[in-house]
Structures are given as structure tokens and as C-alpha cells.
Coordinates of C-alpha atoms in Angstrom, one line a residue:
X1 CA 61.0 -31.8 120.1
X2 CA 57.9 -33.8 121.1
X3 CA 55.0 -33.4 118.5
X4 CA 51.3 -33.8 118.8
X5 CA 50.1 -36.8 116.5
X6 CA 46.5 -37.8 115.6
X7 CA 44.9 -40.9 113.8
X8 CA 42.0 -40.4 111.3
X9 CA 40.4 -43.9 110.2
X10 CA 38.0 -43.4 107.1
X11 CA 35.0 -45.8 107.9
X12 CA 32.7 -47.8 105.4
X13 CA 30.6 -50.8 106.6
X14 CA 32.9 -51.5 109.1
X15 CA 33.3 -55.2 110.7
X16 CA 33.4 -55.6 114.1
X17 CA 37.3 -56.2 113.1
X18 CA 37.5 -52.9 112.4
X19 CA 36.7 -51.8 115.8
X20 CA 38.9 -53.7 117.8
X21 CA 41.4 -52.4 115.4
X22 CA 40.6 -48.8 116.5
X23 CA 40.3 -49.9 119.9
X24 CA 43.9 -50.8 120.4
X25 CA 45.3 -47.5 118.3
X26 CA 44.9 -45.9 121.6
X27 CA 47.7 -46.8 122.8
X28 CA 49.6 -44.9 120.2
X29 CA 47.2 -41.7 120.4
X30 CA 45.3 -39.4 122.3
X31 CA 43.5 -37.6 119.3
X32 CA 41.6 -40.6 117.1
X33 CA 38.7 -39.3 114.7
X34 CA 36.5 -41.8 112.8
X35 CA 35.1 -39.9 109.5
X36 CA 31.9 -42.9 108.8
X37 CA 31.4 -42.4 105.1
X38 CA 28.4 -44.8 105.8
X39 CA 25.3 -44.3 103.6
X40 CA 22.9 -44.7 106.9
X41 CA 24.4 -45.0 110.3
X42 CA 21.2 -47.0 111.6
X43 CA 20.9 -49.5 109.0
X44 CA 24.3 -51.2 110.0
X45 CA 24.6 -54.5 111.7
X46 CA 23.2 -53.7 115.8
X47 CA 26.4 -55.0 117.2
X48 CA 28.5 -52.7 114.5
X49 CA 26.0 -49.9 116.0
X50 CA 26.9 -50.8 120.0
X51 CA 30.9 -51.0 118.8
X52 CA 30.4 -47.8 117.7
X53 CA 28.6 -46.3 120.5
X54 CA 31.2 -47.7 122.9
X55 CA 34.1 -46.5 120.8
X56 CA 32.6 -42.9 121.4
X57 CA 32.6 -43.1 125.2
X58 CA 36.5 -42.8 124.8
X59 CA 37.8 -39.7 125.6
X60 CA 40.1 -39.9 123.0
X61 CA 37.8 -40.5 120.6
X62 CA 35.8 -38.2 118.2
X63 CA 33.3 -39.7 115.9
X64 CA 31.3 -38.3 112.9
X65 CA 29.4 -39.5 110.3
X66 CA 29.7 -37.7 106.7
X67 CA 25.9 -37.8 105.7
X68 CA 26.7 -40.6 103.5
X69 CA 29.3 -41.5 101.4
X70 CA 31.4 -38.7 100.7
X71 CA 34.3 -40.9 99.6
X72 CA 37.8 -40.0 100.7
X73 CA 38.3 -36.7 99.5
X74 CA 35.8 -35.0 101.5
X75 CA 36.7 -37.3 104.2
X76 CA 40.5 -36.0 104.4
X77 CA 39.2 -32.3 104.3
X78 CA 37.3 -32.5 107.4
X79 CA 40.3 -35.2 109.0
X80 CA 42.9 -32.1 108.1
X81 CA 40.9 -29.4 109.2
X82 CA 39.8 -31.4 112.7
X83 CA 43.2 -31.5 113.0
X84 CA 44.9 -28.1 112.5
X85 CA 42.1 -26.8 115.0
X86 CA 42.7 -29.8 117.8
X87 CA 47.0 -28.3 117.6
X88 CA 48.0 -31.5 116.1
X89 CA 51.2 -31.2 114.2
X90 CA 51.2 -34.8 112.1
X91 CA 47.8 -37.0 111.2
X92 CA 48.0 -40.5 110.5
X93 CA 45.6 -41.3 107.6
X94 CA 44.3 -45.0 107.8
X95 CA 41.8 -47.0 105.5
X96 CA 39.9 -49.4 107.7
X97 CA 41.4 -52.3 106.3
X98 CA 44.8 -51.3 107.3
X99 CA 47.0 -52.9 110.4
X100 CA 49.7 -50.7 112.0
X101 CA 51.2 -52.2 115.3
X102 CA 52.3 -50.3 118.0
X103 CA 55.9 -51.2 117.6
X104 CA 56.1 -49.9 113.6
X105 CA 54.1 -46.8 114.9
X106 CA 56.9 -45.5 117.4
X107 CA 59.2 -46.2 115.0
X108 CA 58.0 -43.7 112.6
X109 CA 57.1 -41.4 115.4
X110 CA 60.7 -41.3 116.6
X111 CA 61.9 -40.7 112.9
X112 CA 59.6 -37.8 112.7
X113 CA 61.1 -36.9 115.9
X114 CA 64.6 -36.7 114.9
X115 CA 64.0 -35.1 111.4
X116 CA 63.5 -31.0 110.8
X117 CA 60.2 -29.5 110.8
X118 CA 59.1 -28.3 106.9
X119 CA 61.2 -30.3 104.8
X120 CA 59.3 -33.5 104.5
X121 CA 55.5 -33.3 104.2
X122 CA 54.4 -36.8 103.9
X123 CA 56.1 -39.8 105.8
X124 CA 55.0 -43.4 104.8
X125 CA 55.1 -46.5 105.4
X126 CA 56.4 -49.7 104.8
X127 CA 53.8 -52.2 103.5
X128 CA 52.5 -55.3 102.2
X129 CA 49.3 -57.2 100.9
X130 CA 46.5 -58.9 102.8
X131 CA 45.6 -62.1 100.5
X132 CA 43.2 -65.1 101.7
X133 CA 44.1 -68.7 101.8
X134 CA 42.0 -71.3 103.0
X135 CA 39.8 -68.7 104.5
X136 CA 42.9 -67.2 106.7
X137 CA 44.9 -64.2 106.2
X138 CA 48.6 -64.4 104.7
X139 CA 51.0 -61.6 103.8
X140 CA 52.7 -61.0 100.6
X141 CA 56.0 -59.6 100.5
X142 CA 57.2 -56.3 102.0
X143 CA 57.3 -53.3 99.1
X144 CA 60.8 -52.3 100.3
X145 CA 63.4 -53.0 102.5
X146 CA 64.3 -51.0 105.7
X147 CA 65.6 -48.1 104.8
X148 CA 64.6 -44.6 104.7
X149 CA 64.0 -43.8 100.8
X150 CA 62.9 -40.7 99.5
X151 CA 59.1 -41.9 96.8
X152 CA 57.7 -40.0 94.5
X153 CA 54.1 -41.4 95.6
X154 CA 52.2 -42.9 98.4
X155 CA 48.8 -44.4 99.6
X156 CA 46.9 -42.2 102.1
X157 CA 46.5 -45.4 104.5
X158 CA 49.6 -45.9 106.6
X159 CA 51.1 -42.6 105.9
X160 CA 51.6 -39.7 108.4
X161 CA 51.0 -35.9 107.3
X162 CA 52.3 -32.7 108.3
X163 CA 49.0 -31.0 108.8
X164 CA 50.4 -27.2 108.5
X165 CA 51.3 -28.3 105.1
X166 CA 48.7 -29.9 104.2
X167 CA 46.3 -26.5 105.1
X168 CA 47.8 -25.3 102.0
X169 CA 45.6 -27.5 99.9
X170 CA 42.5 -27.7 101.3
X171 CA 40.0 -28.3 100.0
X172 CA 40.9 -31.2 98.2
X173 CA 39.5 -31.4 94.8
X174 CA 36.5 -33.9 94.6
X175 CA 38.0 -37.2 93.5
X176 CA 35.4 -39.1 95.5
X177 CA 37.8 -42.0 95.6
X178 CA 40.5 -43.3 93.3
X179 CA 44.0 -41.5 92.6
X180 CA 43.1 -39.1 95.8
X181 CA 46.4 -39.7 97.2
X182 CA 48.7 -39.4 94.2
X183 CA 47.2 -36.2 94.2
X184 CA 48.0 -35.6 97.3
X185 CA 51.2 -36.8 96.3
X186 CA 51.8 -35.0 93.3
X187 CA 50.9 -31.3 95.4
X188 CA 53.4 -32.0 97.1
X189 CA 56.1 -32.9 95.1
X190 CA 55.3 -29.9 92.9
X191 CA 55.9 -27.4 95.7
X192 CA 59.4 -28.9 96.6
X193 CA 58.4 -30.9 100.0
X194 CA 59.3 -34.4 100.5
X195 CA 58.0 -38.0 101.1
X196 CA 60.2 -39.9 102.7
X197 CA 59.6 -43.6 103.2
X198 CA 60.5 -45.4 106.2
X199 CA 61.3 -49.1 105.7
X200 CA 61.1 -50.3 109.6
X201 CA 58.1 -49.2 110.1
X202 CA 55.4 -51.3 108.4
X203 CA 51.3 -51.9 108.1
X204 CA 49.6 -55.1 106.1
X205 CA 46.8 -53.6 103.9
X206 CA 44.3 -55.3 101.8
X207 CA 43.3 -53.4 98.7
X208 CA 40.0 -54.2 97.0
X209 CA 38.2 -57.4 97.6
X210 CA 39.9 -60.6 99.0
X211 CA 42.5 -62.0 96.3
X212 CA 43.6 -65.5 96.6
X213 CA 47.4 -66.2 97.6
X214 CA 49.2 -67.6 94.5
X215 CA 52.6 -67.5 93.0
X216 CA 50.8 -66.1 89.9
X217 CA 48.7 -63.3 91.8
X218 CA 51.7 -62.5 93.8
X219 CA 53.6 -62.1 90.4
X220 CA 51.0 -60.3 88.8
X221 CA 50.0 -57.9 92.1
X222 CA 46.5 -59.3 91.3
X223 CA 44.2 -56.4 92.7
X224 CA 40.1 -57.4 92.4
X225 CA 38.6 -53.8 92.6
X226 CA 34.7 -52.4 92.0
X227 CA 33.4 -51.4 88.6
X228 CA 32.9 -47.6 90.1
X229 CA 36.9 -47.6 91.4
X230 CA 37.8 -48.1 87.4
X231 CA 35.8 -45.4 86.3
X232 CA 37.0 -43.3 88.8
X233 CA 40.4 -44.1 88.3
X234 CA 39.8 -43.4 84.4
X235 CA 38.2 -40.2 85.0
X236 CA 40.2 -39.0 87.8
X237 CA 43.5 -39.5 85.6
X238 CA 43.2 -37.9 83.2
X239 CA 42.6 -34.8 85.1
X240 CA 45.5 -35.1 87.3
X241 CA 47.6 -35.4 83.8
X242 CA 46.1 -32.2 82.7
X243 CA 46.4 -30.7 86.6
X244 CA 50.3 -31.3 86.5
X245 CA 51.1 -30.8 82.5
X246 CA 53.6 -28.9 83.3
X247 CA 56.1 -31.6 85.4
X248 CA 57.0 -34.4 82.8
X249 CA 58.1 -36.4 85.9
X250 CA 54.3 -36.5 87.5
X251 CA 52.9 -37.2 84.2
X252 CA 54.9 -40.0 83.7
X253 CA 54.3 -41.3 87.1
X254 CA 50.8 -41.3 86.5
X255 CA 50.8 -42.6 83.0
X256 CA 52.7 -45.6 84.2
X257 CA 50.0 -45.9 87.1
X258 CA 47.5 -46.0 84.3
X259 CA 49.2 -49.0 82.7
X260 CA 49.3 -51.1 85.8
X261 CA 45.5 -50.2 86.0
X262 CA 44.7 -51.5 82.8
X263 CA 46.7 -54.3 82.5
X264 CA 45.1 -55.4 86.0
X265 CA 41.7 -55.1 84.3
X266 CA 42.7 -57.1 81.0
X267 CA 44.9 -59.8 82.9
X268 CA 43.1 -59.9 86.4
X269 CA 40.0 -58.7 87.2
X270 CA 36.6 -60.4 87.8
X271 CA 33.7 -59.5 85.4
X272 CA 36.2 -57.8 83.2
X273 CA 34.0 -57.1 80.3
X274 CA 31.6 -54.7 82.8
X275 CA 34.7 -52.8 84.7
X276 CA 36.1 -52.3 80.9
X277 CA 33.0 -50.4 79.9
X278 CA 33.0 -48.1 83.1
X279 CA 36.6 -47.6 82.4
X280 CA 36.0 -46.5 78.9
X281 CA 33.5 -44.2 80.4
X282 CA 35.8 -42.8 82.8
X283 CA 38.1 -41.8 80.2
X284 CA 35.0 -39.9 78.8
X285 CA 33.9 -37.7 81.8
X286 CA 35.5 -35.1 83.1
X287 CA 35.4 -33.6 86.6

């Protein structure tokens, strides 16, 4: 059976890499939306502006702007809802930082494709880390190998959702950002519905700021993330714990995710001393 797929890319600032990027994405789709989560449209870079302007002159483009940042929650209940009412039967969730060839996009399409309808809700990819050496690019090792694996969890970017599913929770609790997809994740996994991972097809993401390419940050998965991602991550946490008390599985899942989080801010980070204090605060507010 031959589905209809969309791409959302969840925009912030965009470079003018990020536009080419989209640019070449239609090749693999016929329904792309751009959700701008920009805090003023008109205070970008001119040429940013233009890209924009002649990215909407696609026909198989749809662009709008959020009124600001909205961060990714409210960005994915307007990508979801665009898409059930546009017939689309899967929606391919990007961050703007994410690359996804062609090739590793058909792949996952035609494992979609050969699976049934219902029983898997989220498929995702392959991936690896953007870091920076000598002011160029380079890749850090795949996550897994090529095979399809059933995961418990999985980033939003890269990651292709059933969107008949999905309608079943919408709206999406205001996270603003941080831990939206484990969520998203955990929702799923709750209700009996899969996430299956398929190894051949694979994206190169950069998460947080540029981190340099060492055997020691490769070791450590050095990640170099904002003071307001911590608290958020804090905050938003703790009420997932609470959300899924009742699955020791989930819990532990995101206790363990809370470990890596702080060990990256003790052992890692930049500035550590301020992201501690809006971690600590995080852990204080509740949503």
C-alpha cells in the first residue's frame, strides 16, 4: 500500500544552510511545512528573509510562523493537526539542524511500506553526532547498527509518526522544549504501540552548540546545551516521572536520562556553575 508522507521542519534562526537543506527535501515530499518558532520574522538576516520568501513560492511548501517562540510542543500540535487535515498518513518530524539524505529516506519509507498499519506508531532513525574540527564538520559514530530494533525512546528529529495515532494525544502538554519527545515516547509505549528503529536509514544531527571532536568528548557524548534547556529538562522530568508512576519501566528510563543530564552538566558543560543553578530551579517548579 502506497502512503501519504509529509515533512515538518521546526525553525529557529535559521542559516541560510537550513534552507538549502529544505530546498532539497522536495525531492522526498510533496507536503513540507515550516512551523518558524522565530521571535520576530522581520528582524532576521534579509537574505534569511528572501530564502524564506522563495521557499514559499513552492507548491509544496506551507510556511507559518508561531507568533514567537512557542518551543516544540506547540510546534508539533499544529505539525500533527496540519497533517491529519492535509490526509497525510506518516509526518517526518525534523529539527533544523538535522541531515536526512534521500537515499536513507526511501529506505525508511519502503520499511513503512512493507509493515502493517497500527502496530508501530513511531519509526526512527538511525543517527549520529555533528562535532566541529578545525572549523569543518565530522561525524561521530553511528548509535546502532543496521538492523531493525524495537527502542523504548526516540528524538522527535529524524523520526517518522503515524499521525492517526498521534491525534490521540493532542494537545501535547506544554513542555516548551526539553524531554518533549520522551513524552511522546513514553504515550506511546504506555498504550501498547511500537517504535521500531531502522538501522539503514540514518540522519547526522547536532545537538546543542558546536562540541569539539575529541576521543574524550566522543567517550563522554560531551553535549554543550543552554542554561534554559537544563531547567527545562529539570522541571519537565520530574513531571513525566509523576505522569507515568505507574510503569516502573518509564520511570526508570527517565531516571537514567536524568543521570546522563547531570553528569553532562558536572563533567562537561560550559559555565557550569550558572546551568547548575537553573537546574536546581527546575527541580523546583512545577508545570
Amino acid at each position: 500500500m502506497k502512503y501519504c508522507y509529509g515533512l515538518v521542519v521546526i525553525l529557529f534562526n535559521p542559516d541560510i544552510a537550513v534552507l538549502k537543506r529544505i530546498k532539497k527535501y522536495e525531492k522526498s515530499f510533496r507536503y513540507i511545512l515550516l512551523t518558524d518558532n522565530t521571535d520576530d520574522y522581520n528582524r532576521m538576516d534579509p537574505k534569511i528573509n528572501k530564502g524564506i520568501e522563495t521557499l514559499k513560492k513552492s507548491p509544496y511548501i506551507y510556511y507559518h510562523h508561531m507568533g514567537g517562540n512557542r518551543g516544540m510542543s506547540e510546534a508539533l500540535n499544529y505539525a500533527y493537526t496540519w497533517a491529519w487535515e492535509n490526509g497525510i498518513d506518516y509526518l517526518l518530524t525534523m529539527d533544523q539542524d538535522t541531515d536526512y539524505e534521500k537515499i536513507c529516506i526511501d529506505k525508511m519509507i519502503e520499511q513503512i511500506e512493507r509493515d502493517k498499519k497500527g502496530k508501530v506508531a513511531i519509526y526512527s532513525s538511525n543517527w549520529r553526532k555533528i562535532y566541529i574540527l578545525d572549523g569543518c564538520e565530522v561525524y561521530g559514530p553511528w548509535r546502532y547498527k543496521e538492523d531493525v530494533l524495537h527502542i523504548s525512546n526516540t528524538m522527535t528529529s529524524g523520526s517518522f509518526y503515524d499521525v492517526r495515532i498521534m491525534q490521540k494525544y493532542l494537545p501535547l502538554p506544554n513542555l516548551f522544549i526539553g524531554m518533549v519527545d520522551t513524552d511522546i515516547s513514553c504515550s506511546v509505549k504506555r498504550d501498547g504501540f511500537k517504535i521500531l528503529m531502522v538501522g539503514s536509514s540514518k540522519i547526522s544531527q547536532r545537538i546543542g552548540s558546536p562540541v569539539k571532536y575529541t576521543k574524550w568528548n566522543l567517550i563522554l557524548h560531551k553535549i554543550i546545551l543552554s542554561r534554559q534547556r537544563y531547567y527545562y529538562m529539570a522541571r519537565n522530568s520530574r513531571y513525566l516521572i509523576k505522569k507515568y508512576s505507574e510503569d516502573k519501566n518509564l520511570v526508570k528510563m527517565i531516571k537514567v536520562a536524568r543521570i546522563r543530564i547531570i553528569g553532562n552538566l558536572l563533567f562537561c558543560e560550559e559555565n557550569r556553575v550558572q546551568k547548575l543553578k537553573y537546574w536546581i530551579k527546575g527541580n523546583m517548579d512545577t508545570i
